[in-house]
PDB file of C-alpha atoms in Angstrom:
ATOM      1  CA  UNK A   1      16.926 -68.889  14.862  1.00 50.00           C
ATOM      2  CA  UNK A   2      19.791 -71.307  14.975  1.00 52.00           C
ATOM      3  CA  UNK A   3      23.192 -69.969  15.835  1.00 56.00           C
ATOM      4  CA  UNK A   4      25.659 -70.387  13.023  1.00 59.00           C
ATOM      5  CA  UNK A   5      29.334 -71.133  13.467  1.00 66.00           C
ATOM      6  CA  UNK A   6      30.493 -68.297  11.263  1.00 73.00           C
ATOM      7  CA  UNK A   7      30.642 -64.566  11.700  1.00 81.00           C
ATOM      8  CA  UNK A   8      29.447 -63.748   8.174  1.00 88.00           C
ATOM      9  CA  UNK A   9      26.164 -65.114   6.814  1.00 92.00           C
ATOM     10  CA  UNK A  10      24.753 -63.936   3.476  1.00 95.00           C
ATOM     11  CA  UNK A  11      21.111 -62.850   3.535  1.00 96.00           C
ATOM     12  CA  UNK A  12      19.176 -63.182   0.280  1.00 97.00           C
ATOM     13  CA  UNK A  13      16.157 -60.870  -0.127  1.00 96.00           C
ATOM     14  CA  UNK A  14      13.082 -62.319  -1.818  1.00 96.00           C
ATOM     15  CA  UNK A  15       9.600 -60.930  -2.319  1.00 94.00           C
ATOM     16  CA  UNK A  16       7.778 -63.979  -0.958  1.00 94.00           C
ATOM     17  CA  UNK A  17       9.755 -66.953  -2.323  1.00 96.00           C
ATOM     18  CA  UNK A  18      12.329 -67.414   0.478  1.00 97.00           C
ATOM     19  CA  UNK A  19      11.103 -70.856   1.538  1.00 97.00           C
ATOM     20  CA  UNK A  20      10.696 -72.072  -2.072  1.00 97.00           C
ATOM     21  CA  UNK A  21      14.188 -70.811  -2.973  1.00 98.00           C
ATOM     22  CA  UNK A  22      15.811 -72.343   0.122  1.00 98.00           C
ATOM     23  CA  UNK A  23      14.184 -75.714  -0.601  1.00 98.00           C
ATOM     24  CA  UNK A  24      15.353 -75.538  -4.223  1.00 98.00           C
ATOM     25  CA  UNK A  25      18.959 -74.622  -3.361  1.00 98.00           C
ATOM     26  CA  UNK A  26      19.148 -77.349  -0.707  1.00 98.00           C
ATOM     27  CA  UNK A  27      17.962 -79.872  -3.317  1.00 98.00           C
ATOM     28  CA  UNK A  28      20.749 -78.841  -5.731  1.00 98.00           C
ATOM     29  CA  UNK A  29      23.841 -79.014  -3.505  1.00 97.00           C
ATOM     30  CA  UNK A  30      25.096 -81.983  -1.461  1.00 95.00           C
ATOM     31  CA  UNK A  31      25.736 -81.559   2.252  1.00 96.00           C
ATOM     32  CA  UNK A  32      22.885 -79.027   2.421  1.00 97.00           C
ATOM     33  CA  UNK A  33      19.916 -78.648   4.720  1.00 97.00           C
ATOM     34  CA  UNK A  34      17.115 -76.403   5.852  1.00 97.00           C
ATOM     35  CA  UNK A  35      17.668 -75.153   9.387  1.00 96.00           C
ATOM     36  CA  UNK A  36      14.904 -72.992  10.833  1.00 95.00           C
ATOM     37  CA  UNK A  37      12.096 -70.681   9.872  1.00 95.00           C
ATOM     38  CA  UNK A  38      10.698 -67.624  11.614  1.00 95.00           C
ATOM     39  CA  UNK A  39       7.260 -66.277  10.731  1.00 94.00           C
ATOM     40  CA  UNK A  40       5.800 -62.825  10.545  1.00 94.00           C
ATOM     41  CA  UNK A  41       3.562 -61.729  13.407  1.00 92.00           C
ATOM     42  CA  UNK A  42       0.833 -59.115  13.575  1.00 90.00           C
ATOM     43  CA  UNK A  43       3.379 -56.672  15.038  1.00 90.00           C
ATOM     44  CA  UNK A  44       4.764 -54.415  12.328  1.00 81.00           C
ATOM     45  CA  UNK A  45       2.210 -55.506   9.725  1.00 85.00           C
ATOM     46  CA  UNK A  46       1.735 -51.886   8.653  1.00 82.00           C
ATOM     47  CA  UNK A  47       5.424 -51.900   7.605  1.00 84.00           C
ATOM     48  CA  UNK A  48       5.955 -55.427   6.280  1.00 80.00           C
ATOM     49  CA  UNK A  49       2.459 -56.071   4.908  1.00 84.00           C
ATOM     50  CA  UNK A  50       2.803 -59.835   5.343  1.00 88.00           C
ATOM     51  CA  UNK A  51       0.075 -62.018   6.846  1.00 90.00           C
ATOM     52  CA  UNK A  52       0.820 -63.283  10.363  1.00 91.00           C
ATOM     53  CA  UNK A  53       2.221 -66.801  10.216  1.00 92.00           C
ATOM     54  CA  UNK A  54       3.725 -66.400   6.741  1.00 91.00           C
ATOM     55  CA  UNK A  55       7.451 -67.162   6.420  1.00 93.00           C
ATOM     56  CA  UNK A  56       9.697 -64.208   7.264  1.00 95.00           C
ATOM     57  CA  UNK A  57      13.169 -65.772   7.434  1.00 97.00           C
ATOM     58  CA  UNK A  58      14.411 -69.215   6.424  1.00 97.00           C
ATOM     59  CA  UNK A  59      17.918 -70.304   7.393  1.00 96.00           C
ATOM     60  CA  UNK A  60      19.703 -73.014   5.464  1.00 97.00           C
ATOM     61  CA  UNK A  61      23.133 -74.390   4.607  1.00 96.00           C
ATOM     62  CA  UNK A  62      24.564 -75.069   1.163  1.00 97.00           C
ATOM     63  CA  UNK A  63      27.471 -77.490   1.366  1.00 95.00           C
ATOM     64  CA  UNK A  64      28.041 -76.300   4.926  1.00 92.00           C
ATOM     65  CA  UNK A  65      27.836 -72.530   4.121  1.00 95.00           C
ATOM     66  CA  UNK A  66      25.057 -70.838   6.119  1.00 96.00           C
ATOM     67  CA  UNK A  67      22.535 -68.579   4.373  1.00 97.00           C
ATOM     68  CA  UNK A  68      19.473 -66.641   5.377  1.00 97.00           C
ATOM     69  CA  UNK A  69      16.539 -66.040   3.026  1.00 98.00           C
ATOM     70  CA  UNK A  70      14.211 -63.136   3.853  1.00 96.00           C
ATOM     71  CA  UNK A  71      10.729 -62.548   2.502  1.00 95.00           C
ATOM     72  CA  UNK A  72      11.164 -58.781   2.492  1.00 92.00           C
ATOM     73  CA  UNK A  73       8.682 -57.824  -0.217  1.00 89.00           C
ATOM     74  CA  UNK A  74       9.103 -56.467  -3.745  1.00 88.00           C
ATOM     75  CA  UNK A  75      11.235 -53.448  -2.766  1.00 89.00           C
ATOM     76  CA  UNK A  76      14.599 -54.888  -3.859  1.00 92.00           C
ATOM     77  CA  UNK A  77      15.698 -57.259  -6.609  1.00 92.00           C
ATOM     78  CA  UNK A  78      18.877 -59.234  -7.175  1.00 94.00           C
ATOM     79  CA  UNK A  79      21.410 -57.808  -9.594  1.00 92.00           C
ATOM     80  CA  UNK A  80      24.640 -59.020 -11.142  1.00 91.00           C
ATOM     81  CA  UNK A  81      26.496 -56.931  -8.551  1.00 93.00           C
ATOM     82  CA  UNK A  82      26.405 -60.027  -6.327  1.00 94.00           C
ATOM     83  CA  UNK A  83      26.649 -63.654  -7.367  1.00 96.00           C
ATOM     84  CA  UNK A  84      27.235 -67.029  -5.817  1.00 97.00           C
ATOM     85  CA  UNK A  85      30.072 -69.144  -7.194  1.00 97.00           C
ATOM     86  CA  UNK A  86      29.787 -72.915  -7.512  1.00 97.00           C
ATOM     87  CA  UNK A  87      33.256 -74.444  -7.935  1.00 97.00           C
ATOM     88  CA  UNK A  88      33.172 -77.695  -9.906  1.00 97.00           C
ATOM     89  CA  UNK A  89      35.735 -80.403 -10.648  1.00 97.00           C
ATOM     90  CA  UNK A  90      34.719 -81.673 -14.081  1.00 98.00           C
ATOM     91  CA  UNK A  91      32.364 -81.161 -17.023  1.00 98.00           C
ATOM     92  CA  UNK A  92      29.727 -83.560 -15.688  1.00 98.00           C
ATOM     93  CA  UNK A  93      29.491 -81.608 -12.431  1.00 97.00           C
ATOM     94  CA  UNK A  94      29.496 -78.307 -14.346  1.00 98.00           C
ATOM     95  CA  UNK A  95      26.675 -79.523 -16.608  1.00 98.00           C
ATOM     96  CA  UNK A  96      24.628 -80.744 -13.637  1.00 98.00           C
ATOM     97  CA  UNK A  97      24.794 -77.463 -11.718  1.00 98.00           C
ATOM     98  CA  UNK A  98      24.359 -75.381 -14.862  1.00 98.00           C
ATOM     99  CA  UNK A  99      21.244 -77.291 -15.903  1.00 98.00           C
ATOM    100  CA  UNK A 100      19.654 -77.251 -12.452  1.00 98.00           C
ATOM    101  CA  UNK A 101      20.418 -73.621 -11.624  1.00 98.00           C
ATOM    102  CA  UNK A 102      19.610 -72.157 -15.037  1.00 98.00           C
ATOM    103  CA  UNK A 103      16.233 -73.949 -15.402  1.00 98.00           C
ATOM    104  CA  UNK A 104      13.568 -71.256 -15.495  1.00 98.00           C
ATOM    105  CA  UNK A 105      16.146 -68.461 -15.331  1.00 97.00           C
ATOM    106  CA  UNK A 106      16.746 -65.670 -17.824  1.00 97.00           C
ATOM    107  CA  UNK A 107      18.497 -67.105 -20.932  1.00 97.00           C
ATOM    108  CA  UNK A 108      19.789 -63.610 -21.798  1.00 97.00           C
ATOM    109  CA  UNK A 109      21.798 -63.585 -18.543  1.00 96.00           C
ATOM    110  CA  UNK A 110      23.944 -66.570 -19.544  1.00 97.00           C
ATOM    111  CA  UNK A 111      27.475 -65.532 -20.443  1.00 97.00           C
ATOM    112  CA  UNK A 112      31.029 -66.590 -19.564  1.00 97.00           C
ATOM    113  CA  UNK A 113      29.906 -69.161 -17.001  1.00 97.00           C
ATOM    114  CA  UNK A 114      27.328 -66.829 -15.426  1.00 98.00           C
ATOM    115  CA  UNK A 115      23.596 -67.517 -15.207  1.00 98.00           C
ATOM    116  CA  UNK A 116      20.518 -66.303 -13.382  1.00 98.00           C
ATOM    117  CA  UNK A 117      18.283 -68.822 -11.651  1.00 98.00           C
ATOM    118  CA  UNK A 118      14.486 -68.699 -11.645  1.00 98.00           C
ATOM    119  CA  UNK A 119      14.545 -66.383  -8.618  1.00 97.00           C
ATOM    120  CA  UNK A 120      16.825 -63.870 -10.384  1.00 97.00           C
ATOM    121  CA  UNK A 121      19.935 -64.731  -8.341  1.00 98.00           C
ATOM    122  CA  UNK A 122      23.191 -64.706 -10.334  1.00 98.00           C
ATOM    123  CA  UNK A 123      25.501 -67.709 -10.185  1.00 98.00           C
ATOM    124  CA  UNK A 124      28.909 -68.490 -11.615  1.00 97.00           C
ATOM    125  CA  UNK A 125      29.619 -72.163 -12.329  1.00 98.00           C
ATOM    126  CA  UNK A 126      33.427 -72.251 -12.368  1.00 97.00           C
ATOM    127  CA  UNK A 127      35.646 -75.272 -13.004  1.00 97.00           C
ATOM    128  CA  UNK A 128      38.801 -75.499 -10.911  1.00 97.00           C
ATOM    129  CA  UNK A 129      40.659 -76.148 -14.193  1.00 97.00           C
ATOM    130  CA  UNK A 130      39.727 -72.612 -15.294  1.00 97.00           C
ATOM    131  CA  UNK A 131      41.159 -71.176 -12.092  1.00 95.00           C
ATOM    132  CA  UNK A 132      44.413 -73.047 -12.767  1.00 96.00           C
ATOM    133  CA  UNK A 133      44.529 -71.668 -16.313  1.00 97.00           C
ATOM    134  CA  UNK A 134      43.643 -68.089 -15.331  1.00 97.00           C
ATOM    135  CA  UNK A 135      46.380 -67.924 -12.693  1.00 97.00           C
ATOM    136  CA  UNK A 136      49.061 -69.601 -14.828  1.00 97.00           C
ATOM    137  CA  UNK A 137      52.359 -67.897 -15.629  1.00 97.00           C
ATOM    138  CA  UNK A 138      51.742 -68.910 -19.280  1.00 97.00           C
ATOM    139  CA  UNK A 139      50.402 -65.514 -20.337  1.00 97.00           C
ATOM    140  CA  UNK A 140      49.800 -66.427 -24.019  1.00 98.00           C
ATOM    141  CA  UNK A 141      47.820 -69.472 -22.834  1.00 98.00           C
ATOM    142  CA  UNK A 142      45.812 -67.321 -20.430  1.00 98.00           C
ATOM    143  CA  UNK A 143      45.021 -64.875 -23.279  1.00 98.00           C
ATOM    144  CA  UNK A 144      43.840 -67.675 -25.577  1.00 98.00           C
ATOM    145  CA  UNK A 145      41.745 -69.311 -22.853  1.00 98.00           C
ATOM    146  CA  UNK A 146      40.204 -65.948 -21.886  1.00 98.00           C
ATOM    147  CA  UNK A 147      39.323 -65.246 -25.514  1.00 98.00           C
ATOM    148  CA  UNK A 148      37.621 -68.650 -25.717  1.00 98.00           C
ATOM    149  CA  UNK A 149      35.778 -68.121 -22.423  1.00 98.00           C
ATOM    150  CA  UNK A 150      34.404 -64.777 -23.614  1.00 97.00           C
ATOM    151  CA  UNK A 151      32.590 -66.590 -26.452  1.00 98.00           C
ATOM    152  CA  UNK A 152      30.908 -69.151 -24.183  1.00 98.00           C
ATOM    153  CA  UNK A 153      27.713 -69.203 -22.199  1.00 98.00           C
ATOM    154  CA  UNK A 154      28.122 -72.484 -20.260  1.00 98.00           C
ATOM    155  CA  UNK A 155      31.835 -73.188 -19.925  1.00 98.00           C
ATOM    156  CA  UNK A 156      33.369 -76.068 -21.871  1.00 98.00           C
ATOM    157  CA  UNK A 157      36.427 -77.255 -19.944  1.00 98.00           C
ATOM    158  CA  UNK A 158      37.944 -79.221 -22.851  1.00 98.00           C
ATOM    159  CA  UNK A 159      37.594 -76.241 -25.220  1.00 98.00           C
ATOM    160  CA  UNK A 160      39.165 -73.919 -22.643  1.00 98.00           C
ATOM    161  CA  UNK A 161      42.061 -76.350 -22.200  1.00 98.00           C
ATOM    162  CA  UNK A 162      42.568 -76.633 -25.977  1.00 98.00           C
ATOM    163  CA  UNK A 163      42.662 -72.829 -26.253  1.00 98.00           C
ATOM    164  CA  UNK A 164      45.069 -72.578 -23.317  1.00 98.00           C
ATOM    165  CA  UNK A 165      47.343 -75.209 -24.887  1.00 97.00           C
ATOM    166  CA  UNK A 166      47.207 -73.497 -28.289  1.00 96.00           C
ATOM    167  CA  UNK A 167      45.582 -76.482 -30.029  1.00 90.00           C
TER     168      UNK A 167
END
């Protein structure tokens, strides 16, 4: 496995879709790449149950952030307790990531800028404008923008700004 230049590297547990997921995520984000893959061997087959030669671990980078994807079997599933956040600059970028990441995911999991992708991983697609609003000293504006956000699935930056401004 390639050495990464960071102490912390998230590991995403999949049943047997690690390589498919890594390829998909790398296709979505710029400055991303597949790194290496390690395969299961005959050793430990009674525990892991995977055929020798099948992908065990795939390492990849998303916009320079290293990740590991593990084909660990059906024992664990993703939950909303962990999510990945994609920070975006404008509505076009928000729409692009939202559309790509939500395709094939659970429509019932879409709320307040959150979505689940087709692998069950939760994402937040967050505009930097929202972060500016949420941390503003204008508390009435923050309240109005938060109330608007709570009614949205995919975030609408212009609508959030109108609510923040009181228009």
